[in-house]
CSV table of C-alpha atoms in Angstrom, one decimal:
chain,number,residue,atom,x,y,z
A,37,MET,CA,-13.0,-30.4,-100.0
A,38,GLU,CA,-13.4,-33.5,-98.0
A,39,LYS,CA,-10.4,-32.5,-95.9
A,40,LYS,CA,-12.0,-29.1,-95.1
A,41,ASN,CA,-15.2,-30.8,-94.1
A,42,THR,CA,-13.3,-33.0,-91.7
A,43,ILE,CA,-11.6,-30.0,-90.0
A,44,LEU,CA,-15.0,-28.2,-89.7
A,45,LEU,CA,-16.6,-31.3,-88.1
A,46,THR,CA,-13.7,-31.6,-85.7
A,47,ILE,CA,-14.1,-28.0,-84.6
A,48,VAL,CA,-17.8,-28.4,-84.1
A,49,ALA,CA,-17.2,-31.6,-82.0
A,50,ILE,CA,-14.7,-29.8,-79.8
A,51,ALA,CA,-17.1,-26.9,-79.3
A,52,THR,CA,-19.9,-29.2,-78.4
A,53,LEU,CA,-17.7,-31.1,-75.9
A,54,LEU,CA,-16.7,-27.8,-74.2
A,55,VAL,CA,-20.3,-26.7,-73.9
A,56,THR,CA,-21.2,-30.0,-72.4
A,57,VAL,CA,-18.4,-30.0,-69.8
A,58,ILE,CA,-19.0,-26.4,-68.7
A,59,GLY,CA,-22.7,-27.1,-68.4
A,60,ALA,CA,-22.1,-30.1,-66.3
A,61,THR,CA,-19.7,-28.2,-64.1
A,62,PHE,CA,-22.2,-25.4,-63.6
A,63,ALA,CA,-24.9,-27.9,-62.8
A,64,TYR,CA,-22.6,-29.5,-60.1
A,65,PHE,CA,-22.0,-26.2,-58.4
A,66,ALA,CA,-25.6,-25.0,-58.7
A,67,SER,CA,-26.7,-28.2,-57.0
A,68,ASN,CA,-24.6,-27.4,-54.0
A,69,VAL,CA,-25.7,-23.8,-53.4
A,70,ASN,CA,-28.6,-23.6,-50.9
A,71,THR,CA,-30.3,-20.5,-52.3
A,72,ASP,CA,-33.1,-21.0,-49.7
A,73,ALA,CA,-30.8,-20.9,-46.7
A,74,LYS,CA,-32.1,-18.6,-43.8
A,75,VAL,CA,-30.2,-17.2,-40.8
A,76,GLY,CA,-32.2,-15.9,-37.9
A,77,VAL,CA,-31.3,-12.3,-36.9
A,78,ASN,CA,-32.6,-10.6,-33.8
A,79,VAL,CA,-32.0,-6.9,-33.6
A,80,ASN,CA,-32.7,-5.0,-30.4
A,81,THR,CA,-32.7,-1.3,-30.7
A,82,SER,CA,-32.4,1.2,-27.9
A,83,ASN,CA,-33.3,4.9,-28.0
A,84,LYS,CA,-30.4,5.7,-25.7
A,85,GLN,CA,-27.2,4.1,-24.4
A,86,ALA,CA,-27.0,3.3,-20.7
A,87,SER,CA,-25.0,5.8,-18.6
A,88,PHE,CA,-23.1,4.5,-15.5
A,89,ILE,CA,-21.3,7.1,-13.5
A,90,ALA,CA,-19.4,6.8,-10.2
A,91,THR,CA,-17.9,9.8,-8.4
A,92,SER,CA,-16.2,10.3,-5.1
A,93,ASN,CA,-15.6,13.4,-3.0
A,94,GLY,CA,-12.0,12.5,-2.0
A,95,SER,CA,-9.8,10.4,0.2
A,96,LEU,CA,-10.2,9.1,3.7
A,97,ASP,CA,-7.2,10.3,5.7
A,98,ILE,CA,-6.4,9.8,9.4
A,99,ASN,CA,-3.2,11.2,11.0
A,100,VAL,CA,-2.4,9.4,14.3
A,101,GLU,CA,-0.4,12.0,16.3
A,102,SER,CA,1.0,11.1,19.6
A,103,TYR,CA,-0.8,13.8,21.7
A,104,MET,CA,-4.2,12.6,20.4
A,105,MET,CA,-3.5,9.2,22.0
A,106,GLN,CA,-3.0,10.4,25.5
A,107,GLN,CA,-5.7,9.3,27.9
A,108,ALA,CA,-6.4,12.9,28.9
A,109,ASP,CA,-7.2,13.8,25.3
A,110,ALA,CA,-9.0,10.6,24.3
A,111,GLY,CA,-12.1,11.4,26.4
A,112,ASP,CA,-12.4,15.0,25.3
A,113,GLY,CA,-15.2,15.0,22.8
A,114,SER,CA,-14.8,11.4,22.0
A,115,THR,CA,-17.3,8.5,21.9
A,116,THR,CA,-17.0,5.7,24.5
A,117,THR,CA,-17.9,2.2,23.2
A,118,SER,CA,-19.3,-0.6,25.3
A,119,ASN,CA,-15.9,-2.2,25.8
A,120,ASN,CA,-14.4,1.0,27.2
A,121,GLU,CA,-12.4,1.9,24.1
A,122,ASN,CA,-12.5,5.4,22.9
A,123,ILE,CA,-12.5,7.0,19.5
A,124,ALA,CA,-9.4,9.1,19.7
A,125,LYS,CA,-9.9,12.8,19.6
A,126,ASN,CA,-10.6,14.0,15.9
A,127,LEU,CA,-9.7,10.6,14.5
A,128,THR,CA,-12.9,10.0,12.6
A,129,THR,CA,-13.2,10.8,8.9
A,130,SER,CA,-15.8,10.1,6.2
A,131,ALA,CA,-16.4,10.5,2.5
A,132,THR,CA,-19.1,9.8,0.0
A,133,LEU,CA,-19.3,7.8,-3.2
A,134,ASN,CA,-22.2,8.4,-5.6
A,135,VAL,CA,-23.2,5.9,-8.3
A,136,SER,CA,-25.9,6.6,-10.9
A,137,LEU,CA,-27.4,4.9,-13.9
A,138,THR,CA,-29.8,5.8,-16.7
A,139,GLY,CA,-31.3,3.0,-18.7
A,140,THR,CA,-31.3,2.1,-22.4
A,141,ASP,CA,-35.1,1.9,-22.6
A,142,ASP,CA,-38.0,3.3,-20.7
A,143,GLU,CA,-39.9,0.8,-18.6
A,144,LYS,CA,-37.4,-1.9,-19.3
A,145,ASN,CA,-34.7,-3.0,-16.7
A,146,THR,CA,-31.1,-1.9,-17.3
A,147,THR,CA,-29.0,-3.4,-14.6
A,148,CYS,CA,-25.3,-2.9,-13.8
A,149,THR,CA,-23.2,-4.8,-11.3
A,150,TYR,CA,-20.0,-3.6,-9.6
A,151,ASP,CA,-17.7,-4.1,-6.6
A,152,LEU,CA,-17.2,-1.5,-4.0
A,153,ILE,CA,-13.4,-1.4,-3.1
A,154,TYR,CA,-11.0,0.5,-0.8
A,155,THR,CA,-7.6,1.3,-2.0
A,156,TRP,CA,-4.7,2.1,0.3
A,157,THR,CA,-2.8,5.4,-0.8
A,158,GLY,CA,-0.9,6.2,2.5
A,159,SER,CA,2.7,5.6,3.2
A,160,ASP,CA,3.9,2.1,4.2
A,161,THR,CA,6.8,3.3,6.2
A,162,ASN,CA,7.6,1.1,9.2
A,163,PHE,CA,4.8,-1.3,8.6
A,164,SER,CA,5.2,-5.0,8.2
A,165,ASN,CA,5.1,-7.1,5.0
A,166,PRO,CA,1.8,-8.5,4.0
A,167,GLY,CA,0.9,-12.0,5.1
A,168,SER,CA,-1.8,-14.5,4.5
A,169,SER,CA,-5.2,-14.5,6.3
A,170,ASN,CA,-5.2,-15.6,9.9
A,171,ASN,CA,-8.8,-16.5,10.9
A,172,GLY,CA,-10.1,-13.7,8.7
A,173,ILE,CA,-7.3,-11.2,9.6
A,174,TYR,CA,-5.3,-9.8,6.6
A,175,PRO,CA,-2.0,-8.3,7.8
A,176,SER,CA,-0.7,-5.7,5.4
A,177,LYS,CA,2.2,-3.2,5.1
A,178,TYR,CA,-0.4,-0.4,5.5
A,179,TYR,CA,-1.8,-1.3,8.9
A,180,VAL,CA,-1.0,-4.0,11.5
A,181,ARG,CA,-3.3,-4.1,14.6
A,182,THR,CA,-1.8,-3.5,18.0
A,183,ASN,CA,-2.4,-6.9,19.5
A,184,ASN,CA,-2.9,-10.4,18.0
A,185,SER,CA,-6.6,-10.6,18.9
A,186,ASN,CA,-8.5,-12.6,16.4
A,187,SER,CA,-11.8,-11.4,17.8
A,188,THR,CA,-14.2,-10.2,15.0
A,189,GLY,CA,-15.4,-7.6,17.5
A,190,PHE,CA,-11.9,-5.9,17.8
A,191,LYS,CA,-11.9,-2.3,17.0
A,192,GLU,CA,-8.8,-0.2,16.3
A,193,LEU,CA,-8.9,1.0,12.7
A,194,THR,CA,-12.4,0.5,11.4
A,195,ILE,CA,-14.6,1.2,8.4
A,196,GLU,CA,-18.3,1.1,7.7
A,197,VAL,CA,-20.5,1.8,4.7
A,198,ASP,CA,-24.1,2.9,4.7
A,199,ALA,CA,-26.2,3.7,1.5
A,200,THR,CA,-29.2,5.7,0.6
A,201,GLY,CA,-30.7,6.3,-2.8
A,202,ALA,CA,-33.6,5.7,-5.2
A,203,TYR,CA,-34.3,3.2,-8.1
A,204,VAL,CA,-36.3,4.5,-11.0
A,205,GLY,CA,-39.1,2.0,-11.7
A,206,ASP,CA,-42.1,1.7,-13.9
A,207,ASN,CA,-43.4,5.1,-15.3
A,208,SER,CA,-40.3,6.8,-13.8
A,209,ASP,CA,-41.5,6.2,-10.2
A,210,GLU,CA,-38.7,6.7,-7.7
A,211,ARG,CA,-38.4,4.0,-5.1
A,212,GLY,CA,-36.3,5.3,-2.2
A,213,PHE,CA,-34.2,3.0,0.0
A,214,SER,CA,-31.5,2.9,2.8
A,215,ALA,CA,-29.3,0.1,3.8
A,216,VAL,CA,-26.2,-0.9,5.8
A,217,ILE,CA,-23.7,-2.1,3.2
A,218,LEU,CA,-20.9,-2.9,5.7
A,219,LYS,CA,-21.3,-3.0,9.4
A,220,GLU,CA,-18.4,-1.4,11.2
A,221,LYS,CA,-15.4,-3.8,11.3
A,222,ASN,CA,-11.7,-3.6,11.7
A,223,ILE,CA,-10.1,-2.8,8.4
A,224,ASP,CA,-7.8,-5.9,8.4
A,225,GLU,CA,-10.9,-8.2,8.3
A,226,LEU,CA,-11.6,-7.1,4.7
A,227,ALA,CA,-10.5,-9.6,2.1
A,228,PRO,CA,-8.1,-8.3,-0.5
A,229,GLN,CA,-9.2,-8.1,-4.2
A,230,THR,CA,-7.9,-11.3,-5.8
A,231,THR,CA,-6.8,-9.8,-9.2
A,232,ASN,CA,-4.5,-6.9,-10.1
A,233,ASN,CA,-3.7,-6.4,-6.5
A,234,GLN,CA,-0.2,-5.7,-5.1
A,235,ASP,CA,0.7,-6.2,-1.3
A,236,ASN,CA,-3.0,-6.3,-0.3
A,237,LYS,CA,-3.4,-2.7,-1.5
A,238,ILE,CA,-7.0,-3.2,-2.7
A,239,LEU,CA,-9.6,-4.4,-0.2
A,240,VAL,CA,-13.2,-5.5,-1.1
A,241,LEU,CA,-15.9,-3.6,0.9
A,242,LYS,CA,-18.8,-5.2,-0.9
A,243,ALA,CA,-18.8,-7.4,-4.0
A,244,GLY,CA,-21.7,-7.7,-6.5
A,245,GLU,CA,-23.5,-4.4,-5.8
A,246,THR,CA,-26.3,-3.8,-8.3
A,247,ILE,CA,-28.1,-0.8,-9.7
A,248,THR,CA,-31.2,-0.8,-11.9
A,249,SER,CA,-33.0,1.8,-14.0
A,250,GLN,CA,-36.1,1.9,-16.1
A,251,SER,CA,-35.7,5.4,-17.4
A,252,THR,CA,-33.6,7.0,-20.2
A,253,THR,CA,-33.9,10.5,-18.6
A,254,GLN,CA,-34.1,10.0,-14.9
A,255,ALA,CA,-31.1,8.3,-13.2
A,256,SER,CA,-31.3,5.7,-10.4
A,257,HIS,CA,-28.7,6.5,-7.8
A,258,VAL,CA,-26.9,5.0,-4.8
A,259,ASP,CA,-25.2,7.3,-2.3
A,260,TYR,CA,-22.6,5.6,-0.2
A,261,GLN,CA,-21.4,7.2,3.2
A,262,ILE,CA,-18.0,5.7,4.2
A,263,THR,CA,-16.7,6.3,7.7
A,264,VAL,CA,-13.3,5.4,9.1
A,265,ARG,CA,-12.4,5.5,12.8
A,266,PHE,CA,-9.3,5.0,14.8
A,267,TYR,CA,-9.8,3.9,18.4
A,268,ASN,CA,-7.7,4.7,21.4
A,269,LEU,CA,-7.1,1.4,23.3
A,270,GLY,CA,-6.1,0.7,26.8
A,271,SER,CA,-3.0,-1.0,25.5
A,272,GLN,CA,0.1,0.6,24.0
A,273,GLN,CA,-0.3,1.7,20.4
A,274,ASP,CA,3.2,3.2,19.9
A,275,ASN,CA,3.8,1.4,16.7
A,276,LEU,CA,0.9,3.3,15.1
A,277,MET,CA,1.6,6.8,16.4
A,278,ASN,CA,2.7,9.5,14.1
A,279,LYS,CA,1.4,7.5,11.1
A,280,LYS,CA,-1.0,8.5,8.3
A,281,PHE,CA,-3.6,6.1,7.2
A,282,SER,CA,-5.0,7.1,3.9
A,283,GLY,CA,-7.2,5.5,1.3
A,284,THR,CA,-9.9,6.0,-1.4
A,285,VAL,CA,-13.2,4.3,-2.2
A,286,SER,CA,-14.2,3.5,-5.7
A,287,VAL,CA,-15.9,0.9,-7.9
A,288,ALA,CA,-14.4,-1.9,-10.0
A,289,ASN,CA,-15.5,-4.8,-12.3
A,290,VAL,CA,-18.5,-2.9,-13.6
A,291,LYS,CA,-20.8,-5.0,-15.9
A,292,CYS,CA,-23.8,-3.6,-17.6
């Protein structure tokens, strides 16, 4: 009988010890759990997603045919500039690029930034290899100016960009505007895009353009007019005759 009591007491002692250890362990973990911890959460809801759209009406193509460069034809219906250079007959082309934005909330600014770029698409036959900038001139295999003039007023193959449009402001009020985005300049004065660019193929017309909207139903818009001109110079331009200069204008690096 005494032996049975000893076994029973031993079992009770072991059970008591287990309860004590488990309780102590639970108490340890409980003391290290912060049940009152708080995390700040800010949730901004919008009744509509922003919609940024850019569309173009096509490419900018100029074919420099030899007969167009003759002095007799150059003055026929062409425009004479102050330095007696002529825009060769029929060698002006233009295109449009339209950018629009609807906002995420009414009466709150939604703004997108983007770069306006020109991309060469024409043949590179018989043109030189690209080189580094020389006083702001960027030789490429798509176009090399006739002479080595570094003048910023030099005109042979030029591009310019004008813009009109309207921003939608408070209470969907349209605010019209017009601006000169890029004054006419020779195309080899445009800096190439620094990333994802091969052989100076992509040129930056204007970096950091912005568009803002405060309406979820009425789009702000910017309408770009891009004009390319080829000038007939007094000097020989044989290396550019019978060539096609072709490119497109688009947007890149869009951030909203």
